[in-house]
Amino acid sequence: MPTSNDLPPQTRGLTAIAGAMSLIVILLIVQIWLLSAALESFLSGKLHTALPAAVFSGVMFLICLGLYAFVDRVDSEVRGSGNGR
Amino acid sequence: MTWLRRGSSEPLWKEEFPVRTADERYVTRRQLTKFLVLTSLGMFVGNIWILIRSIFYKAPIYGHQPVAQLGEIPVGGVKLFSYPSKDDHCILIRTAEDEYVGYSQKCTHLSCAVYYSQAENRLECPCHKGFFSIKDGAVLQGPPSRPLPRIVLEARGEQLVAIEVKG
């Protein structure tokens, strides 16, 4: 049975990039929800939710940034080893 | 005179500026990821903005304003008034012999004016069928996610006075 190590580096790289991009999209959806919930909460006078919402949104942004660095690095490697875009 | 003819059927400007439109419009993975991360930054900035507004939030000070005479409207009747400013339209409803409630008339969904439905005993927004409870202004149905702001009323002699907005 073939394992992931048997695949060419380009294919593995592309799979990793697709996975990272999917994670970024999921985090972005959660961030959009968080922003709308924080806004609703603020407009209804509940001010104590703004701080945790901002903290979690910041954490998710940092994770997205880390995933972008990962995608950037892997994409460079994939381009180096093949001609994929 | 063959030197006057051009070699291909392409317009001259395309030959002189050979920009490949398909390549220009191609979005790479890195570009897409960068766009997604910038959107994520935008969401974070939005949350920070809400946090700053929350920190520097000052509770408004409301004045006292007579809105109606006691017994001026019949049971089940309504009176429209403005509070705290003349642009904040409100609705006063006499729900029982000695019971009055007041709410902002602005629907919390898209700011349409709500009206009192005596048959259903609730406040209704005609725009998107948002219904609010007459007891506390809570959302009963429809797209609004927040209750109607309630006008706190006080009976002073023969007058009904608005003293505060809650919610």
mmCIF file of C-alpha atoms in Angstrom, chain A residues 1-49:
data_model
loop_
_atom_site.group_PDB
_atom_site.id
_atom_site.type_symbol
_atom_site.label_atom_id
_atom_site.label_comp_id
_atom_site.label_asym_id
_atom_site.label_seq_id
_atom_site.Cartn_x
_atom_site.Cartn_y
_atom_site.Cartn_z
ATOM 1 C CA MET A 1 0.000 0.000 0.000
ATOM 2 C CA PRO A 2 1.534 3.344 -1.013
ATOM 3 C CA THR A 3 2.203 5.841 1.786
ATOM 4 C CA SER A 4 2.480 9.606 1.613
ATOM 5 C CA ASN A 5 6.274 9.253 1.539
ATOM 6 C CA ASP A 6 6.001 7.424 -1.806
ATOM 7 C CA LEU A 7 4.327 10.426 -3.441
ATOM 8 C CA PRO A 8 6.478 12.932 -5.303
ATOM 9 C CA PRO A 9 7.457 16.007 -3.227
ATOM 10 C CA GLN A 10 5.390 18.274 -5.492
ATOM 11 C CA THR A 11 2.176 16.342 -4.819
ATOM 12 C CA ARG A 12 2.865 16.266 -1.087
ATOM 13 C CA GLY A 13 3.553 19.983 -1.120
ATOM 14 C CA LEU A 14 0.334 20.733 -2.956
ATOM 15 C CA THR A 15 -1.652 18.619 -0.478
ATOM 16 C CA ALA A 16 -0.066 20.485 2.428
ATOM 17 C CA ILE A 17 -0.881 23.844 0.816
ATOM 18 C CA ALA A 18 -4.488 22.815 0.164
ATOM 19 C CA GLY A 19 -4.804 21.714 3.805
ATOM 20 C CA ALA A 20 -3.319 24.965 5.126
ATOM 21 C CA MET A 21 -5.560 27.066 2.889
ATOM 22 C CA SER A 22 -8.624 25.124 4.038
ATOM 23 C CA LEU A 23 -7.646 25.820 7.650
ATOM 24 C CA ILE A 24 -7.269 29.530 6.886
ATOM 25 C CA VAL A 25 -10.737 29.593 5.301
ATOM 26 C CA ILE A 26 -12.246 27.866 8.368
ATOM 27 C CA LEU A 27 -10.517 30.314 10.719
ATOM 28 C CA LEU A 28 -11.743 33.208 8.607
ATOM 29 C CA ILE A 29 -15.346 31.993 8.821
ATOM 30 C CA VAL A 30 -15.011 31.752 12.626
ATOM 31 C CA GLN A 31 -13.538 35.282 12.696
ATOM 32 C CA ILE A 32 -16.421 36.675 10.651
ATOM 33 C CA TRP A 33 -18.882 35.046 13.035
ATOM 34 C CA LEU A 34 -16.931 36.380 16.030
ATOM 35 C CA LEU A 35 -16.969 39.926 14.648
ATOM 36 C CA SER A 36 -20.712 39.858 13.978
ATOM 37 C CA ALA A 37 -21.395 38.390 17.430
ATOM 38 C CA ALA A 38 -19.182 41.008 19.117
ATOM 39 C CA LEU A 39 -20.940 43.784 17.197
ATOM 40 C CA GLU A 40 -24.397 42.462 18.092
ATOM 41 C CA SER A 41 -23.320 42.206 21.702
ATOM 42 C CA PHE A 42 -21.895 45.740 21.711
ATOM 43 C CA LEU A 43 -25.046 47.180 20.146
ATOM 44 C CA SER A 44 -27.216 45.464 22.745
ATOM 45 C CA GLY A 45 -25.170 47.065 25.527
ATOM 46 C CA LYS A 46 -23.131 44.047 26.626
ATOM 47 C CA LEU A 47 -19.659 45.551 26.645
ATOM 48 C CA HIS A 48 -17.811 42.741 28.467
ATOM 49 C CA THR A 49 -17.718 40.468 25.393
#
